[in-house]
Coordinates of N, CA, C and O in Angstrom, one line a residue:
X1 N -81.2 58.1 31.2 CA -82.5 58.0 31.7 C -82.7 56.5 32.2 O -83.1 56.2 33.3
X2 N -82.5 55.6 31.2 CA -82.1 54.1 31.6 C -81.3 53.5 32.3 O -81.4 52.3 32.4
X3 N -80.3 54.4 33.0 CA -78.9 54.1 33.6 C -79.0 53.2 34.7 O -79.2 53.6 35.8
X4 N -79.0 51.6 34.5 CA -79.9 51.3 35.8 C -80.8 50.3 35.8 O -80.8 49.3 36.5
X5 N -81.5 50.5 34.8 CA -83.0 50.2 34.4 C -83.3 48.2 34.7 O -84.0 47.4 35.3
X6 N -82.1 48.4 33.7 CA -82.4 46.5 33.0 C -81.6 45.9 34.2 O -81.9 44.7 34.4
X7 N -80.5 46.4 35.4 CA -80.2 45.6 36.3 C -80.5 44.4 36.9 O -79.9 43.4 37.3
X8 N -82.0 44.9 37.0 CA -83.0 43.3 38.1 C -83.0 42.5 37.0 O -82.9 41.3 37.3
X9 N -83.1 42.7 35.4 CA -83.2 42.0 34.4 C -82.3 41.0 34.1 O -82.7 39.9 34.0
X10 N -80.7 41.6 33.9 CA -79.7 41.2 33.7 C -79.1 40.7 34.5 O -78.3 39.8 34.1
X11 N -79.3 41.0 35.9 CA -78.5 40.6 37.0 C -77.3 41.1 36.9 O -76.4 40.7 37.7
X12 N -77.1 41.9 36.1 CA -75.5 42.4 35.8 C -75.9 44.3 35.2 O -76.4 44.5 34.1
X13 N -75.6 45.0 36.0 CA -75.6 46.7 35.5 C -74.5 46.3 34.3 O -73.4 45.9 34.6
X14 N -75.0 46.4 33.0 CA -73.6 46.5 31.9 C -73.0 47.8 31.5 O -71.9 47.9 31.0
X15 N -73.7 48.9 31.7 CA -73.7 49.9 31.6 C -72.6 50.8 32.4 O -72.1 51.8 31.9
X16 N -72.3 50.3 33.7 CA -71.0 51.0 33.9 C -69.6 50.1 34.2 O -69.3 48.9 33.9
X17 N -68.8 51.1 35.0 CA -67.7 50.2 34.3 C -67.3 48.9 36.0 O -66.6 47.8 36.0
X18 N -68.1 49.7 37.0 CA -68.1 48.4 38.2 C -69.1 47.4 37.3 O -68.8 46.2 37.1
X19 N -70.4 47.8 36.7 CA -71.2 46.6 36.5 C -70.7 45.3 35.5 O -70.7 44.1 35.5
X20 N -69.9 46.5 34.6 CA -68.4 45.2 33.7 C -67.8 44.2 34.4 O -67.9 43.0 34.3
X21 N -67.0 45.0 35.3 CA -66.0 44.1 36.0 C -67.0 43.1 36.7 O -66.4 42.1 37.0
X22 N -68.1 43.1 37.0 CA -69.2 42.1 37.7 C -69.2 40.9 37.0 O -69.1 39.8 37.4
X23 N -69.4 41.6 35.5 CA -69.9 40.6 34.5 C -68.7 39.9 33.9 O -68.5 38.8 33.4
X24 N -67.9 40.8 34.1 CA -66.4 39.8 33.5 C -65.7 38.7 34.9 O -65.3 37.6 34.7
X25 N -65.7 39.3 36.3 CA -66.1 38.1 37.1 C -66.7 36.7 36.6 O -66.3 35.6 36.2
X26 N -67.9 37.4 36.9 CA -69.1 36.1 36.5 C -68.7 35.2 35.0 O -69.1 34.1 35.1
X27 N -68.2 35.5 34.0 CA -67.8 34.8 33.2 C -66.4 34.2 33.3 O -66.3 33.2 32.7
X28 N -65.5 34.7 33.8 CA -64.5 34.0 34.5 C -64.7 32.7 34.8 O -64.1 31.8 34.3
X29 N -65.9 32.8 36.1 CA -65.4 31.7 37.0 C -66.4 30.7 36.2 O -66.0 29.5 36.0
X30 N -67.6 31.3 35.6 CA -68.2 30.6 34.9 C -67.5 29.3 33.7 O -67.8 28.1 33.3
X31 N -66.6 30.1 33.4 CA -66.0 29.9 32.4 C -64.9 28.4 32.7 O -64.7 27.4 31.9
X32 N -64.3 28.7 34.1 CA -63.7 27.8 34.3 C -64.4 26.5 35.2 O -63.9 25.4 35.3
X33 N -65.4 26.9 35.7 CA -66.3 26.1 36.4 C -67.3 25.1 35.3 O -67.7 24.0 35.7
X34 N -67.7 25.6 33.8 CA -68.5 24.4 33.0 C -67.3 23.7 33.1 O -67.4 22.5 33.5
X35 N -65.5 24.2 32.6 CA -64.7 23.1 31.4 C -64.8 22.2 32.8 O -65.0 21.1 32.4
X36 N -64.7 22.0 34.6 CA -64.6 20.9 35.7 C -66.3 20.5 35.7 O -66.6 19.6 36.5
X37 N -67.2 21.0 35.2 CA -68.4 20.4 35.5 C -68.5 19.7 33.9 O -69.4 18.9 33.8
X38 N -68.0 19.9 33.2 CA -67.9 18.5 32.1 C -67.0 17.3 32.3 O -67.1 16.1 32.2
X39 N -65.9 18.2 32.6 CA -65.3 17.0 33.0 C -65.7 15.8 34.1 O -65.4 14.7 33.8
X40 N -66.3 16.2 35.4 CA -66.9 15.5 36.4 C -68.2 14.8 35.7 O -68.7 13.8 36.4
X41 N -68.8 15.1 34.6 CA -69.6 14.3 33.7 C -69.1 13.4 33.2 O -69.8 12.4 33.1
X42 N -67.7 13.6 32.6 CA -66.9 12.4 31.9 C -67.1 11.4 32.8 O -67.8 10.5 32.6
X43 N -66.3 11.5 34.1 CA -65.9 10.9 35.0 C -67.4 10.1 35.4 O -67.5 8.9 35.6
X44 N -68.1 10.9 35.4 CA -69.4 10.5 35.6 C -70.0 9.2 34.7 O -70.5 8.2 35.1
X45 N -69.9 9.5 33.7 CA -70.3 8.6 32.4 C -69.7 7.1 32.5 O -70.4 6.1 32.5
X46 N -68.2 7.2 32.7 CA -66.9 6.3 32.7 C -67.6 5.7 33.6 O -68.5 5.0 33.0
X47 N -67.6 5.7 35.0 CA -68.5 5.1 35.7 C -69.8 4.3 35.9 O -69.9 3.6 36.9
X48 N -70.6 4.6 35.0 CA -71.5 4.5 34.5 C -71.4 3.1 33.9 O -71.9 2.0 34.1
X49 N -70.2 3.5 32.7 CA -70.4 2.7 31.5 C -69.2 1.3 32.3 O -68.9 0.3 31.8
X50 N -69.0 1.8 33.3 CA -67.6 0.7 34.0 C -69.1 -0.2 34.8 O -69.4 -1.3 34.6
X51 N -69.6 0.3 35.4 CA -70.8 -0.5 36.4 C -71.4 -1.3 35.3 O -71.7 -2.4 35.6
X52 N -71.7 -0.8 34.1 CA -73.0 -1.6 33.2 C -72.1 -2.7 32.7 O -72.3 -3.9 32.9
X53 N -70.8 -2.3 31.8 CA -70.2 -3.3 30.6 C -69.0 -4.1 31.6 O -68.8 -5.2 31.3
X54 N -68.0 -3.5 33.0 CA -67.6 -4.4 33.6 C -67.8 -5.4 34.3 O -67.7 -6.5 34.0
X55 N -68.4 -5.0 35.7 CA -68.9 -5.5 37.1 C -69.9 -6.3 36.4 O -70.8 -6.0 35.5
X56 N -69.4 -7.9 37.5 CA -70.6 -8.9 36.8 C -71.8 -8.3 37.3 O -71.8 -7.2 37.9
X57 N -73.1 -9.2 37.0 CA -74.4 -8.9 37.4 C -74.4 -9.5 38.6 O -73.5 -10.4 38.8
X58 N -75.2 -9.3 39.5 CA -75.6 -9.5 40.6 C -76.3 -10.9 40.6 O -77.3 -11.1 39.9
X59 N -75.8 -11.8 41.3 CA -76.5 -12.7 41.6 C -77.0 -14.1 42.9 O -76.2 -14.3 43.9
X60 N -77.7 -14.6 42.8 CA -78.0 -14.8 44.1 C -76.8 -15.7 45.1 O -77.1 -15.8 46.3
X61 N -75.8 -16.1 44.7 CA -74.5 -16.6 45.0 C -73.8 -15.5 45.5 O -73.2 -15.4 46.6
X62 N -73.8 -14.4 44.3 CA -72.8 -13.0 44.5 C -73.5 -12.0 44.8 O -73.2 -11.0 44.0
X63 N -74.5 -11.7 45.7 CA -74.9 -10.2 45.0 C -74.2 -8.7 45.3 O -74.9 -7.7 45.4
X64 N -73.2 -8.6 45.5 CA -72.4 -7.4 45.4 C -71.3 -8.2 44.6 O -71.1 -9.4 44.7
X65 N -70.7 -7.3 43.9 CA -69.2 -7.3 43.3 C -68.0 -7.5 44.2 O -67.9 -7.3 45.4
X66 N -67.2 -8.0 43.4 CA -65.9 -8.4 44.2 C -65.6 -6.9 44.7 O -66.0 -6.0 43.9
X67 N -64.9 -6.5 45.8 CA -64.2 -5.6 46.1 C -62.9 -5.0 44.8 O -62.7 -3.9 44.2
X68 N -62.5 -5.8 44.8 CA -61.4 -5.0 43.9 C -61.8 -4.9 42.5 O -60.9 -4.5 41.7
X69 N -63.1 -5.3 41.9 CA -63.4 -5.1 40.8 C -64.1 -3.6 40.9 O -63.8 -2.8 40.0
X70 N -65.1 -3.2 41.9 CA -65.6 -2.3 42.1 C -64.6 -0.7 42.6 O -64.8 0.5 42.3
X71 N -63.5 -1.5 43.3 CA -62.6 0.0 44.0 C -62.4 1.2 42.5 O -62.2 2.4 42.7
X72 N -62.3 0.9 41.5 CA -61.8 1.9 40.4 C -63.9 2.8 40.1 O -64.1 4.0 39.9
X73 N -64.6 1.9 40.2 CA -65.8 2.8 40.5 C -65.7 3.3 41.8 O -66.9 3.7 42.0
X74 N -65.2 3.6 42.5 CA -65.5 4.2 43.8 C -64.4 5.3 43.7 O -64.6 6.5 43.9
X75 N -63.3 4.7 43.4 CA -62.7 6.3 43.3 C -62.7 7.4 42.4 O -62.4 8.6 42.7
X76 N -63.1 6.6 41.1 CA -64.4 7.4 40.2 C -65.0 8.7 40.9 O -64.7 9.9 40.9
X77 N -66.1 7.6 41.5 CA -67.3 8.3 42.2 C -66.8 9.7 42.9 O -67.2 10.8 42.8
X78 N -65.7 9.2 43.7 CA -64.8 10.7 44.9 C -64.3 11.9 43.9 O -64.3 13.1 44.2
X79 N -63.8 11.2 42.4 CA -63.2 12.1 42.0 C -63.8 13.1 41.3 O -63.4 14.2 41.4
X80 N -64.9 12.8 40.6 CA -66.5 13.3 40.3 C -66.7 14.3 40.8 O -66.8 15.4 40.3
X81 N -66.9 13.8 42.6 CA -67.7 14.5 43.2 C -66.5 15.7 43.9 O -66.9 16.6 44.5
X82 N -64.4 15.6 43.8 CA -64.1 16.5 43.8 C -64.3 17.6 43.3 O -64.3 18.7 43.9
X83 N -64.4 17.2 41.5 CA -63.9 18.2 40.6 C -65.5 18.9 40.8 O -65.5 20.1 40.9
X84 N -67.1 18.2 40.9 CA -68.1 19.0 41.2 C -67.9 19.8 42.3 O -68.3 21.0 42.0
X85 N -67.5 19.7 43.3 CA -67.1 20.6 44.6 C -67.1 21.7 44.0 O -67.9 22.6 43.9
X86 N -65.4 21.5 43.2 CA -64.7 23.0 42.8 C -65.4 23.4 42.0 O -66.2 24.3 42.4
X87 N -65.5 23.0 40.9 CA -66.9 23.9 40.0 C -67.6 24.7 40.7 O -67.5 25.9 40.6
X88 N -68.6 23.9 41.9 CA -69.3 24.6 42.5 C -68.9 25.9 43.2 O -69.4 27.0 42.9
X89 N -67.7 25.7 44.2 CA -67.3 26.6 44.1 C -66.7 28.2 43.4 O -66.6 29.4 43.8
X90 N -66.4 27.5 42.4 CA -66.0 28.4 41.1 C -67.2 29.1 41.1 O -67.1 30.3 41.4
X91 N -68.6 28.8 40.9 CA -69.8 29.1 40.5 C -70.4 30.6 41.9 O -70.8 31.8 41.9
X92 N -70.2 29.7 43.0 CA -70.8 30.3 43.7 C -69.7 31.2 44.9 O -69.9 31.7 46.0
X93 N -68.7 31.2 44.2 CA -67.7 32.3 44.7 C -68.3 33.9 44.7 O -68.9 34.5 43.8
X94 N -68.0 34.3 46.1 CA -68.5 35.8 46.2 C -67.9 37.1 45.7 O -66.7 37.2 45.9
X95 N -68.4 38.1 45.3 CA -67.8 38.9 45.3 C -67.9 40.5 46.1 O -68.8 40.9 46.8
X96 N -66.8 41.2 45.8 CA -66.6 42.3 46.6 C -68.2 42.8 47.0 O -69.1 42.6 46.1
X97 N -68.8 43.6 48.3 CA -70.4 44.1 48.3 C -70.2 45.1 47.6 O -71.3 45.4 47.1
X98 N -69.4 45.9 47.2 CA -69.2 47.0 46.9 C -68.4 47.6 45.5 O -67.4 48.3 45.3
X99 N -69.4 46.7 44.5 CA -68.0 46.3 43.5 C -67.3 47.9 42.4 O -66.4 47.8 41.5
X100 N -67.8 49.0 42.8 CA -67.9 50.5 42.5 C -66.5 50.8 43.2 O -65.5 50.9 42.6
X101 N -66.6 50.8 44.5 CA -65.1 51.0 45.1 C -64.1 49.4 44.3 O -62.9 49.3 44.0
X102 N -64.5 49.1 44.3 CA -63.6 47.7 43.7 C -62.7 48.0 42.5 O -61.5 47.9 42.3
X103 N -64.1 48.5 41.6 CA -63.8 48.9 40.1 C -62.8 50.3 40.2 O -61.8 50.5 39.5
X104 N -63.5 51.2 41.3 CA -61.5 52.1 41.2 C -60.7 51.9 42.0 O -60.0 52.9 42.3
X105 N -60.5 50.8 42.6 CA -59.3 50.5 43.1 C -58.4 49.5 42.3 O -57.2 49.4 42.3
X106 N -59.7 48.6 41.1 CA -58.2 48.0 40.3 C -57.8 48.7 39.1 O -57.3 48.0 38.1
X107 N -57.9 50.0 39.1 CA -57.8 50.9 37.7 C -55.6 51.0 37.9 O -54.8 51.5 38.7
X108 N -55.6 50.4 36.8 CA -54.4 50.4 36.5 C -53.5 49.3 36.7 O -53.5 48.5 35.7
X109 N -52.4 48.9 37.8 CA -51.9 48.0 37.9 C -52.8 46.4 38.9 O -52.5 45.3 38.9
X110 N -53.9 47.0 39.4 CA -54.8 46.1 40.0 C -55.5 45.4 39.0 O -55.9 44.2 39.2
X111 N -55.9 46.1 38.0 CA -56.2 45.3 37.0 C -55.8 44.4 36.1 O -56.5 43.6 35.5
X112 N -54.4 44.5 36.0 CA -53.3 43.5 35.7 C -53.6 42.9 36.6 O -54.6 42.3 36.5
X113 N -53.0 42.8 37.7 CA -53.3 41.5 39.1 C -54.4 40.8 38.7 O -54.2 39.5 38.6
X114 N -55.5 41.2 38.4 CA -56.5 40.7 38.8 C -56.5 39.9 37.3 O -56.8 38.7 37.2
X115 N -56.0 40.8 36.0 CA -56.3 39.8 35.1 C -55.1 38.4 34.6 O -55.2 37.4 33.8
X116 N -53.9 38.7 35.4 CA -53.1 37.8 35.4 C -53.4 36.5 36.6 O -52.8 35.5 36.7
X117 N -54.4 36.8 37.2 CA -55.1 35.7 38.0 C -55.9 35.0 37.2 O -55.8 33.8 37.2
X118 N -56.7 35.7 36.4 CA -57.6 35.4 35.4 C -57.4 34.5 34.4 O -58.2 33.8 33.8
X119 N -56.0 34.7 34.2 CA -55.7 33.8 33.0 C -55.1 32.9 33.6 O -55.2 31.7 33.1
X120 N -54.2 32.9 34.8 CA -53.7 31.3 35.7 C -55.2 30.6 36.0 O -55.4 29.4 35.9
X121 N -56.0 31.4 36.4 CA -57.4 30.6 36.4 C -57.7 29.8 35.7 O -58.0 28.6 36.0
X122 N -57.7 30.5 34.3 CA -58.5 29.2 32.9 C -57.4 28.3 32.7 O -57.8 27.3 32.1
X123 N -55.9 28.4 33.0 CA -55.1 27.7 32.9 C -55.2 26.6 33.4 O -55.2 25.6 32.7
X124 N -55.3 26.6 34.5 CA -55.5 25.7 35.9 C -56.4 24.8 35.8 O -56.2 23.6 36.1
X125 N -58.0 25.7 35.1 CA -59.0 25.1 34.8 C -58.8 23.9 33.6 O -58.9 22.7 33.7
X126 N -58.2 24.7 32.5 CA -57.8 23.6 31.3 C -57.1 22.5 31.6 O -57.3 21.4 31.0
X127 N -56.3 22.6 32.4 CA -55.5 21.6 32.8 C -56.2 20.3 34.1 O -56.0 19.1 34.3
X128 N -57.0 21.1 34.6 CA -57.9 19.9 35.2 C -58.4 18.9 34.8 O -58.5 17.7 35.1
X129 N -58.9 19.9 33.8 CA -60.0 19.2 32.5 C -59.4 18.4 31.9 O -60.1 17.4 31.6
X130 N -58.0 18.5 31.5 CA -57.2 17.9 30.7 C -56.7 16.7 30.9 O -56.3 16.0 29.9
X131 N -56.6 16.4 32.1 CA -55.8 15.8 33.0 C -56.5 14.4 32.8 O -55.9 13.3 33.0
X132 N -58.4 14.4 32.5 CA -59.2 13.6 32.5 C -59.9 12.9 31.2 O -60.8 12.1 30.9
X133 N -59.0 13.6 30.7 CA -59.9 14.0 29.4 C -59.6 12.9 28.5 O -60.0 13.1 27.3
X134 N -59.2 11.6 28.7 CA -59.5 10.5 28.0 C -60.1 9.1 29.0 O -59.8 8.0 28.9
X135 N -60.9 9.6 29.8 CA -61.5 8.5 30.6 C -62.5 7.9 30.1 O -63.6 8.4 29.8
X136 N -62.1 6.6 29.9 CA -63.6 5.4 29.8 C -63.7 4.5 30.7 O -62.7 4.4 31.5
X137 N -64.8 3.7 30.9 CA -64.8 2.4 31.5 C -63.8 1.2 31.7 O -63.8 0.5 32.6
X138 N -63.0 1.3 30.4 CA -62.0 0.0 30.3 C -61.1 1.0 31.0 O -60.7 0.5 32.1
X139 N -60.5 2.4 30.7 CA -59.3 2.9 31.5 C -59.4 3.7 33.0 O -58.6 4.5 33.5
X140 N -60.9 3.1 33.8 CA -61.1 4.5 34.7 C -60.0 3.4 36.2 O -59.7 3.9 37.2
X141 N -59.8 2.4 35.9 CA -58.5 1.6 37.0 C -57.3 2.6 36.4 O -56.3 2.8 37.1
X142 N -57.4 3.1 35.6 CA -56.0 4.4 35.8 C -56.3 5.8 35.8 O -55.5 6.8 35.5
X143 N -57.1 5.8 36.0 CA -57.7 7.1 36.5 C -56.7 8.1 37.2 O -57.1 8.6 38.2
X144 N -55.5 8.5 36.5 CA -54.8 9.3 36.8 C -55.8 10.4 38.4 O -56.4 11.5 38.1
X145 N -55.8 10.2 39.3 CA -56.1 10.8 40.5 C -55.0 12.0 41.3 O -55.0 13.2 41.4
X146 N -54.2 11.1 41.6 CA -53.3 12.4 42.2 C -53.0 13.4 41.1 O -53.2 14.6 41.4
X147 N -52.6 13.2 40.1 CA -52.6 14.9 39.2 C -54.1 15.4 39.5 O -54.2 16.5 40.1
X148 N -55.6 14.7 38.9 CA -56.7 15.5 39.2 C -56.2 16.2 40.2 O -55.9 17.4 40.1
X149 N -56.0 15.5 41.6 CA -56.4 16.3 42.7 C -55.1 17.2 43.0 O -55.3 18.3 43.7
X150 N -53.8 16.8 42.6 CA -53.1 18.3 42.3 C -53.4 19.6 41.7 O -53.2 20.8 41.8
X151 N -54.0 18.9 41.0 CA -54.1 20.1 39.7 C -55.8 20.3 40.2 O -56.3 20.9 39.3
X152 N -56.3 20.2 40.7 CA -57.7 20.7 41.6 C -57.0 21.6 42.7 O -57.0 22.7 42.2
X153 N -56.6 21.5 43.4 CA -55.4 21.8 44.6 C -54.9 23.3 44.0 O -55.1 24.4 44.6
X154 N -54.4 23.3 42.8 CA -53.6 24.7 42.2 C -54.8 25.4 42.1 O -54.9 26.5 42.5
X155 N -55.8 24.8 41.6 CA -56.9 26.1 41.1 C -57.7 26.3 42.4 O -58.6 27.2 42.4
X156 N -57.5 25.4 43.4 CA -58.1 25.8 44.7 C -57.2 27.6 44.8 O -57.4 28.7 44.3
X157 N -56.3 26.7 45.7 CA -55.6 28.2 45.9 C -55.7 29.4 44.9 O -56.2 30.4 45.4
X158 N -55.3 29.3 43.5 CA -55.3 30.3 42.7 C -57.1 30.9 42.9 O -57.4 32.1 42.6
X159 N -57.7 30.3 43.2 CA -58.8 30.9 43.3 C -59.4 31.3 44.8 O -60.5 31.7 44.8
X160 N -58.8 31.4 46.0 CA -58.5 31.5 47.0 C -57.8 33.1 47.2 O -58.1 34.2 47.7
X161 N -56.9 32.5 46.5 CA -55.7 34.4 45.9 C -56.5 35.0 45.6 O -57.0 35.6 46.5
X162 N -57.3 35.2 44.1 CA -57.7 36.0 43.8 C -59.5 36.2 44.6 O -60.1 37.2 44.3
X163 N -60.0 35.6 45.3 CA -60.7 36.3 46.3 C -60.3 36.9 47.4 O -61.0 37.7 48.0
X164 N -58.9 36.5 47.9 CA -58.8 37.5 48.7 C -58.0 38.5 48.0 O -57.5 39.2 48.9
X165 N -57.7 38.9 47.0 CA -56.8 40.1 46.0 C -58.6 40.9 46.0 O -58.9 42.1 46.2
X166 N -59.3 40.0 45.8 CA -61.0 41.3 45.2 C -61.3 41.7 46.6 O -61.5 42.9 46.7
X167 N -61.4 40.6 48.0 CA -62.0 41.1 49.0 C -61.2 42.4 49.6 O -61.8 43.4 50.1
X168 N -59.7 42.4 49.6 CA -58.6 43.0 50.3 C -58.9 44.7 49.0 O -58.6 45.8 49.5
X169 N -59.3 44.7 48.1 CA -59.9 46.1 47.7 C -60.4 46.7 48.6 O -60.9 47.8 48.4

């Protein structure tokens, strides 16, 4: 009689087995999109704490920073605003309109597909995350970059695949 009901509520039918696969989507990408939107906070912070406790103060002799004291905040800043991109994306990735035909078409071996995507996903993700995961102020001049943006790069694609593995249903 309810079958249905709490939809507009939940934003997710839990009750059948397309409205599952919706909701296991949505926690997916969710899932891998906070561990890059914390991390782009790290990055964020580092920055922060590199502008306040490095870069002299501004003064009427100097008032911008030396160029090369500032360049390690600036690529900061880019890398931030990569790993927010992908998040974003992660977040607001679409899915199938029709997620009922979806749900029986990955019954069986599509469902493996889809969940061995799933788990290179959080891999990908962890490793993004990971890759940043001791940044401060005194170390953001080593701001390991090209792995970030490799290892941003894999979970592009991997997440690329698996939208078009859900759209190609």
């Amino acid at each position: 009689m309810t079958h249905g009901a709490f939809e507009p509520l939940l934003g997710v039918d839990r009750y059948t087995d397309a409205g599952r696969l919706r909701a296991d989507d949505l926690a997916v990408r969710s899932y891998a999109a906070e561990l890059l939107a914390r991390a782009a906070q790290r990055i964020g912070e580092a920055v922060v704490d590199y502008q306040r406790s490095i870069l002299p103060p501004s003064t009427r002799e100097q008032p911008f920073p030396p160029a090369e004291l500032k360049l390690p905040m600036d690529v900061g800043r880019r890398c931030q605003q990569r790993y927010t991109a992908v998040a974003d994306r992660l977040r607001n990735a679409p899915f199938p309109p029709d997620p009922k035909k979806a749900w029986k078409r990955l019954r069986g071996p599509g469902a493996a597909q889809l969940l061995e995507l799933d788990q290179v996903l959080h891999r990908q993700a962890e490793l993004a995350a990971g890759v940043i995961e001791g940044v401060s102020a005194p170390s953001l001049s080593e701001l390991p970059v090209r792995e970030a943006e490799s290892a941003l790069a894999d979970l592009t694609r991997t997440l690329d695949e698996r939208l078009s593995y859900l759209s190609g249903l």
